[in-house]
CSV table of N, CA, C and O in Angstrom, one decimal:
chain,number,residue,atom,x,y,z
A,1,UNK,N,-30.6,43.7,-2.3
A,1,UNK,CA,-31.5,42.7,-1.7
A,1,UNK,C,-32.5,42.2,-2.8
A,1,UNK,O,-33.4,42.9,-3.1
A,2,UNK,N,-32.2,41.1,-3.3
A,2,UNK,CA,-33.0,40.6,-4.5
A,2,UNK,C,-34.5,40.3,-4.1
A,2,UNK,O,-35.4,40.3,-4.9
A,3,UNK,N,-34.7,39.9,-2.8
A,3,UNK,CA,-36.1,39.6,-2.4
A,3,UNK,C,-36.9,40.9,-2.5
A,3,UNK,O,-38.1,40.8,-2.7
A,4,UNK,N,-36.3,42.0,-2.3
A,4,UNK,CA,-37.0,43.3,-2.3
A,4,UNK,C,-37.0,43.9,-3.7
A,4,UNK,O,-38.0,44.6,-4.1
A,5,UNK,N,-36.0,43.7,-4.5
A,5,UNK,CA,-35.9,44.3,-5.8
A,5,UNK,C,-35.9,43.2,-6.9
A,5,UNK,O,-35.0,42.9,-7.5
A,6,UNK,N,-37.1,42.7,-7.1
A,6,UNK,CA,-37.3,41.6,-8.0
A,6,UNK,C,-37.2,42.0,-9.5
A,6,UNK,O,-37.2,41.2,-10.4
A,7,UNK,N,-37.2,43.3,-9.7
A,7,UNK,CA,-37.2,43.8,-11.1
A,7,UNK,C,-35.9,43.4,-11.8
A,7,UNK,O,-35.8,43.6,-13.1
A,8,UNK,N,-34.8,43.0,-11.1
A,8,UNK,CA,-33.6,42.6,-11.8
A,8,UNK,C,-33.8,41.3,-12.6
A,8,UNK,O,-33.0,41.0,-13.5
A,9,UNK,N,-34.9,40.6,-12.3
A,9,UNK,CA,-35.1,39.3,-13.1
A,9,UNK,C,-36.2,39.6,-14.2
A,9,UNK,O,-37.1,40.4,-14.0
A,10,UNK,N,-36.1,38.9,-15.3
A,10,UNK,CA,-37.1,39.1,-16.3
A,10,UNK,C,-38.5,38.7,-15.8
A,10,UNK,O,-38.6,37.8,-15.0
A,11,UNK,N,-39.5,39.4,-16.3
A,11,UNK,CA,-40.9,39.2,-15.8
A,11,UNK,C,-41.3,37.8,-15.9
A,11,UNK,O,-41.9,37.2,-15.0
A,12,UNK,N,-40.9,37.1,-17.0
A,12,UNK,CA,-41.3,35.7,-17.2
A,12,UNK,C,-40.8,34.8,-16.1
A,12,UNK,O,-41.3,33.7,-15.9
A,13,UNK,N,-39.7,35.1,-15.5
A,13,UNK,CA,-39.1,34.3,-14.5
A,13,UNK,C,-39.7,34.5,-13.1
A,13,UNK,O,-39.6,33.6,-12.2
A,14,UNK,N,-40.2,35.6,-12.8
A,14,UNK,CA,-40.5,36.0,-11.4
A,14,UNK,C,-41.6,35.1,-10.8
A,14,UNK,O,-41.5,34.8,-9.6
A,15,UNK,N,-42.5,34.6,-11.5
A,15,UNK,CA,-43.5,33.7,-10.9
A,15,UNK,C,-42.9,32.3,-10.7
A,15,UNK,O,-43.6,31.5,-10.0
A,16,UNK,N,-41.8,32.0,-11.2
A,16,UNK,CA,-41.2,30.7,-11.1
A,16,UNK,C,-40.1,30.7,-9.9
A,16,UNK,O,-39.6,29.6,-9.6
A,17,UNK,N,-39.9,31.8,-9.4
A,17,UNK,CA,-38.9,31.9,-8.3
A,17,UNK,C,-39.5,32.0,-7.0
A,17,UNK,O,-40.5,32.7,-6.8
A,18,UNK,N,-39.0,31.2,-6.0
A,18,UNK,CA,-39.4,31.3,-4.6
A,18,UNK,C,-38.5,32.2,-3.9
A,18,UNK,O,-37.3,32.1,-3.9
A,19,UNK,N,-39.1,33.3,-3.3
A,19,UNK,CA,-38.3,34.3,-2.7
A,19,UNK,C,-38.3,34.1,-1.2
A,19,UNK,O,-39.2,33.7,-0.5
A,20,UNK,N,-37.1,34.4,-0.6
A,20,UNK,CA,-36.9,34.2,0.9
A,20,UNK,C,-36.2,35.5,1.4
A,20,UNK,O,-35.4,36.1,0.7
A,21,UNK,N,-36.5,35.9,2.6
A,21,UNK,CA,-35.9,37.0,3.2
A,21,UNK,C,-34.5,36.8,3.8
A,21,UNK,O,-33.8,37.8,4.1
A,22,UNK,N,-34.1,35.6,3.9
A,22,UNK,CA,-32.8,35.3,4.4
A,22,UNK,C,-32.3,33.9,3.9
A,22,UNK,O,-33.1,33.1,3.4
A,23,UNK,N,-31.0,33.8,3.9
A,23,UNK,CA,-30.4,32.5,3.5
A,23,UNK,C,-30.8,31.4,4.4
A,23,UNK,O,-31.1,30.3,4.0
A,24,UNK,N,-31.0,31.7,5.7
A,24,UNK,CA,-31.5,30.7,6.7
A,24,UNK,C,-32.8,30.1,6.3
A,24,UNK,O,-33.0,28.9,6.2
A,25,UNK,N,-33.8,31.0,6.0
A,25,UNK,CA,-35.1,30.6,5.6
A,25,UNK,C,-35.1,29.8,4.3
A,25,UNK,O,-35.8,28.8,4.1
A,26,UNK,N,-34.2,30.2,3.3
A,26,UNK,CA,-34.1,29.4,2.1
A,26,UNK,C,-33.5,28.1,2.3
A,26,UNK,O,-34.0,27.1,1.7
A,27,UNK,N,-32.5,28.0,3.1
A,27,UNK,CA,-31.9,26.7,3.4
A,27,UNK,C,-32.8,25.8,4.1
A,27,UNK,O,-32.9,24.6,3.8
A,28,UNK,N,-33.6,26.3,5.1
A,28,UNK,CA,-34.5,25.4,5.9
A,28,UNK,C,-35.6,24.9,4.9
A,28,UNK,O,-36.0,23.7,5.0
A,29,UNK,N,-36.1,25.7,4.0
A,29,UNK,CA,-37.1,25.3,3.1
A,29,UNK,C,-36.5,24.3,2.1
A,29,UNK,O,-37.2,23.3,1.8
A,30,UNK,N,-35.3,24.4,1.7
A,30,UNK,CA,-34.7,23.4,0.8
A,30,UNK,C,-34.5,22.1,1.5
A,30,UNK,O,-34.8,21.0,0.9
A,31,UNK,N,-34.1,22.1,2.8
A,31,UNK,CA,-34.0,20.9,3.5
A,31,UNK,C,-35.3,20.2,3.7
A,31,UNK,O,-35.4,19.0,3.7
A,32,UNK,N,-36.4,20.9,3.8
A,32,UNK,CA,-37.7,20.3,4.0
A,32,UNK,C,-38.2,19.7,2.7
A,32,UNK,O,-38.7,18.6,2.7
A,33,UNK,N,-37.9,20.3,1.6
A,33,UNK,CA,-38.3,19.8,0.2
A,33,UNK,C,-37.4,18.6,-0.2
A,33,UNK,O,-37.9,17.6,-0.7
A,34,UNK,N,-36.1,18.7,0.1
A,34,UNK,CA,-35.2,17.6,-0.3
A,34,UNK,C,-35.2,16.5,0.7
A,34,UNK,O,-34.5,16.6,1.8
A,35,UNK,N,-35.8,15.4,0.4
A,35,UNK,CA,-35.9,14.3,1.4
A,35,UNK,C,-34.5,13.5,1.4
A,35,UNK,O,-34.1,13.0,2.4
A,36,UNK,N,-33.9,13.5,0.3
A,36,UNK,CA,-32.5,12.9,0.2
A,36,UNK,C,-31.9,13.4,-1.1
A,36,UNK,O,-32.6,13.8,-2.0
A,37,UNK,N,-30.6,13.5,-1.1
A,37,UNK,CA,-29.9,14.0,-2.2
A,37,UNK,C,-29.0,15.2,-1.9
A,37,UNK,O,-28.5,15.3,-0.8
A,38,UNK,N,-28.9,16.1,-2.9
A,38,UNK,CA,-28.0,17.2,-2.8
A,38,UNK,C,-28.8,18.5,-2.9
A,38,UNK,O,-29.7,18.6,-3.7
A,39,UNK,N,-28.4,19.5,-2.1
A,39,UNK,CA,-28.9,20.8,-2.2
A,39,UNK,C,-27.7,21.6,-2.7
A,39,UNK,O,-26.6,21.7,-2.1
A,40,UNK,N,-27.8,22.2,-3.9
A,40,UNK,CA,-26.8,23.0,-4.5
A,40,UNK,C,-26.9,24.4,-4.0
A,40,UNK,O,-27.9,25.1,-4.2
A,41,UNK,N,-25.8,24.9,-3.4
A,41,UNK,CA,-25.7,26.2,-2.9
A,41,UNK,C,-25.0,27.1,-4.0
A,41,UNK,O,-23.8,27.0,-4.2
A,42,UNK,N,-25.8,27.8,-4.7
A,42,UNK,CA,-25.3,28.6,-5.9
A,42,UNK,C,-26.0,29.9,-5.9
A,42,UNK,O,-27.0,30.2,-6.6
A,43,UNK,N,-25.5,30.9,-5.1
A,43,UNK,CA,-26.2,32.2,-5.0
A,43,UNK,C,-26.2,32.9,-6.3
A,43,UNK,O,-25.2,32.9,-7.1
A,44,UNK,N,-27.3,33.6,-6.6
A,44,UNK,CA,-27.5,34.3,-7.8
A,44,UNK,C,-26.9,35.7,-7.8
A,44,UNK,O,-26.7,36.4,-8.8
A,45,UNK,N,-26.6,36.2,-6.6
A,45,UNK,CA,-26.1,37.5,-6.4
A,45,UNK,C,-25.4,37.7,-5.0
A,45,UNK,O,-25.4,36.8,-4.2
A,46,UNK,N,-24.7,38.8,-4.9
A,46,UNK,CA,-24.1,39.1,-3.6
A,46,UNK,C,-25.2,39.2,-2.5
A,46,UNK,O,-26.3,39.5,-2.8
A,47,UNK,N,-24.7,39.0,-1.3
A,47,UNK,CA,-25.7,39.2,-0.1
A,47,UNK,C,-25.1,40.0,1.0
A,47,UNK,O,-25.0,39.6,2.1
A,48,UNK,N,-24.6,41.1,0.6
A,48,UNK,CA,-23.9,42.0,1.5
A,48,UNK,C,-24.9,42.6,2.6
A,48,UNK,O,-24.4,43.1,3.6
A,49,UNK,N,-26.2,42.5,2.3
A,49,UNK,CA,-27.1,42.9,3.3
A,49,UNK,C,-27.2,42.0,4.5
A,49,UNK,O,-27.7,42.3,5.6
A,50,UNK,N,-26.7,40.7,4.3
A,50,UNK,CA,-26.8,39.7,5.3
A,50,UNK,C,-25.4,39.2,5.8
A,50,UNK,O,-25.3,38.8,6.9
A,51,UNK,N,-24.4,39.3,4.9
A,51,UNK,CA,-23.1,38.7,5.2
A,51,UNK,C,-22.0,39.7,4.8
A,51,UNK,O,-22.2,40.5,3.8
A,52,UNK,N,-20.8,39.6,5.4
A,52,UNK,CA,-19.7,40.5,5.0
A,52,UNK,C,-19.0,40.0,3.8
A,52,UNK,O,-18.4,40.9,3.1
A,53,UNK,N,-19.0,38.7,3.5
A,53,UNK,CA,-18.3,38.2,2.3
A,53,UNK,C,-18.8,36.8,2.0
A,53,UNK,O,-19.6,36.2,2.7
A,54,UNK,N,-18.3,36.2,0.9
A,54,UNK,CA,-18.8,34.9,0.5
A,54,UNK,C,-18.4,33.8,1.4
A,54,UNK,O,-19.1,32.8,1.5
A,55,UNK,N,-17.3,34.0,2.1
A,55,UNK,CA,-16.8,33.0,3.1
A,55,UNK,C,-17.8,32.9,4.2
A,55,UNK,O,-18.2,31.8,4.6
A,56,UNK,N,-18.2,34.0,4.8
A,56,UNK,CA,-19.1,34.1,5.9
A,56,UNK,C,-20.5,33.5,5.4
A,56,UNK,O,-21.1,32.7,6.2
A,57,UNK,N,-20.9,33.8,4.2
A,57,UNK,CA,-22.1,33.2,3.7
A,57,UNK,C,-22.1,31.7,3.6
A,57,UNK,O,-23.0,31.0,3.9
A,58,UNK,N,-21.0,31.2,3.0
A,58,UNK,CA,-20.8,29.7,2.9
A,58,UNK,C,-20.8,29.0,4.2
A,58,UNK,O,-21.4,28.0,4.4
A,59,UNK,N,-20.1,29.6,5.2
A,59,UNK,CA,-20.1,29.1,6.5
A,59,UNK,C,-21.4,29.0,7.2
A,59,UNK,O,-21.8,28.1,7.9
A,60,UNK,N,-22.2,30.1,7.0
A,60,UNK,CA,-23.6,30.2,7.5
A,60,UNK,C,-24.4,29.0,6.9
A,60,UNK,O,-25.2,28.3,7.6
A,61,UNK,N,-24.3,28.9,5.6
A,61,UNK,CA,-25.1,27.8,4.9
A,61,UNK,C,-24.7,26.5,5.5
A,61,UNK,O,-25.6,25.7,5.8
A,62,UNK,N,-23.4,26.2,5.6
A,62,UNK,CA,-23.0,24.9,6.2
A,62,UNK,C,-23.5,24.7,7.6
A,62,UNK,O,-24.0,23.6,8.0
A,63,UNK,N,-23.5,25.8,8.4
A,63,UNK,CA,-24.0,25.7,9.7
A,63,UNK,C,-25.5,25.4,9.8
A,63,UNK,O,-26.0,24.6,10.6
A,64,UNK,N,-26.3,26.1,8.9
A,64,UNK,CA,-27.7,25.8,8.9
A,64,UNK,C,-28.0,24.4,8.5
A,64,UNK,O,-28.9,23.8,9.1
A,65,UNK,N,-27.3,23.9,7.6
A,65,UNK,CA,-27.5,22.5,7.1
A,65,UNK,C,-27.2,21.5,8.3
A,65,UNK,O,-28.0,20.6,8.6
A,66,UNK,N,-26.0,21.7,8.9
A,66,UNK,CA,-25.5,20.8,9.9
A,66,UNK,C,-26.5,20.8,11.1
A,66,UNK,O,-26.7,19.8,11.8
A,67,UNK,N,-27.1,22.0,11.4
A,67,UNK,CA,-28.0,22.1,12.6
A,67,UNK,C,-29.3,21.4,12.3
A,67,UNK,O,-30.1,21.1,13.3
A,68,UNK,N,-29.6,21.2,11.1
A,68,UNK,CA,-31.0,20.7,10.7
A,68,UNK,C,-31.0,19.4,10.0
A,68,UNK,O,-32.1,19.0,9.5
A,69,UNK,N,-29.9,18.6,10.0
A,69,UNK,CA,-30.0,17.3,9.3
A,69,UNK,C,-29.8,16.3,10.4
A,69,UNK,O,-29.5,16.5,11.5
């Protein structure tokens, strides 16, 4: 869980990263910030704490976007 173990990122980067406890919260925040255009879904790491596999994660992302646009 990268939100809890931030030490995997170099110290210089940590203050520039916005941390979220879930993909849903990150997606909703991105939708708020992005008035128009594209939100690139590019995970930096596995999310087995939240999803069983990358397919489930991608489907969840698509669902969050569709429900909120």
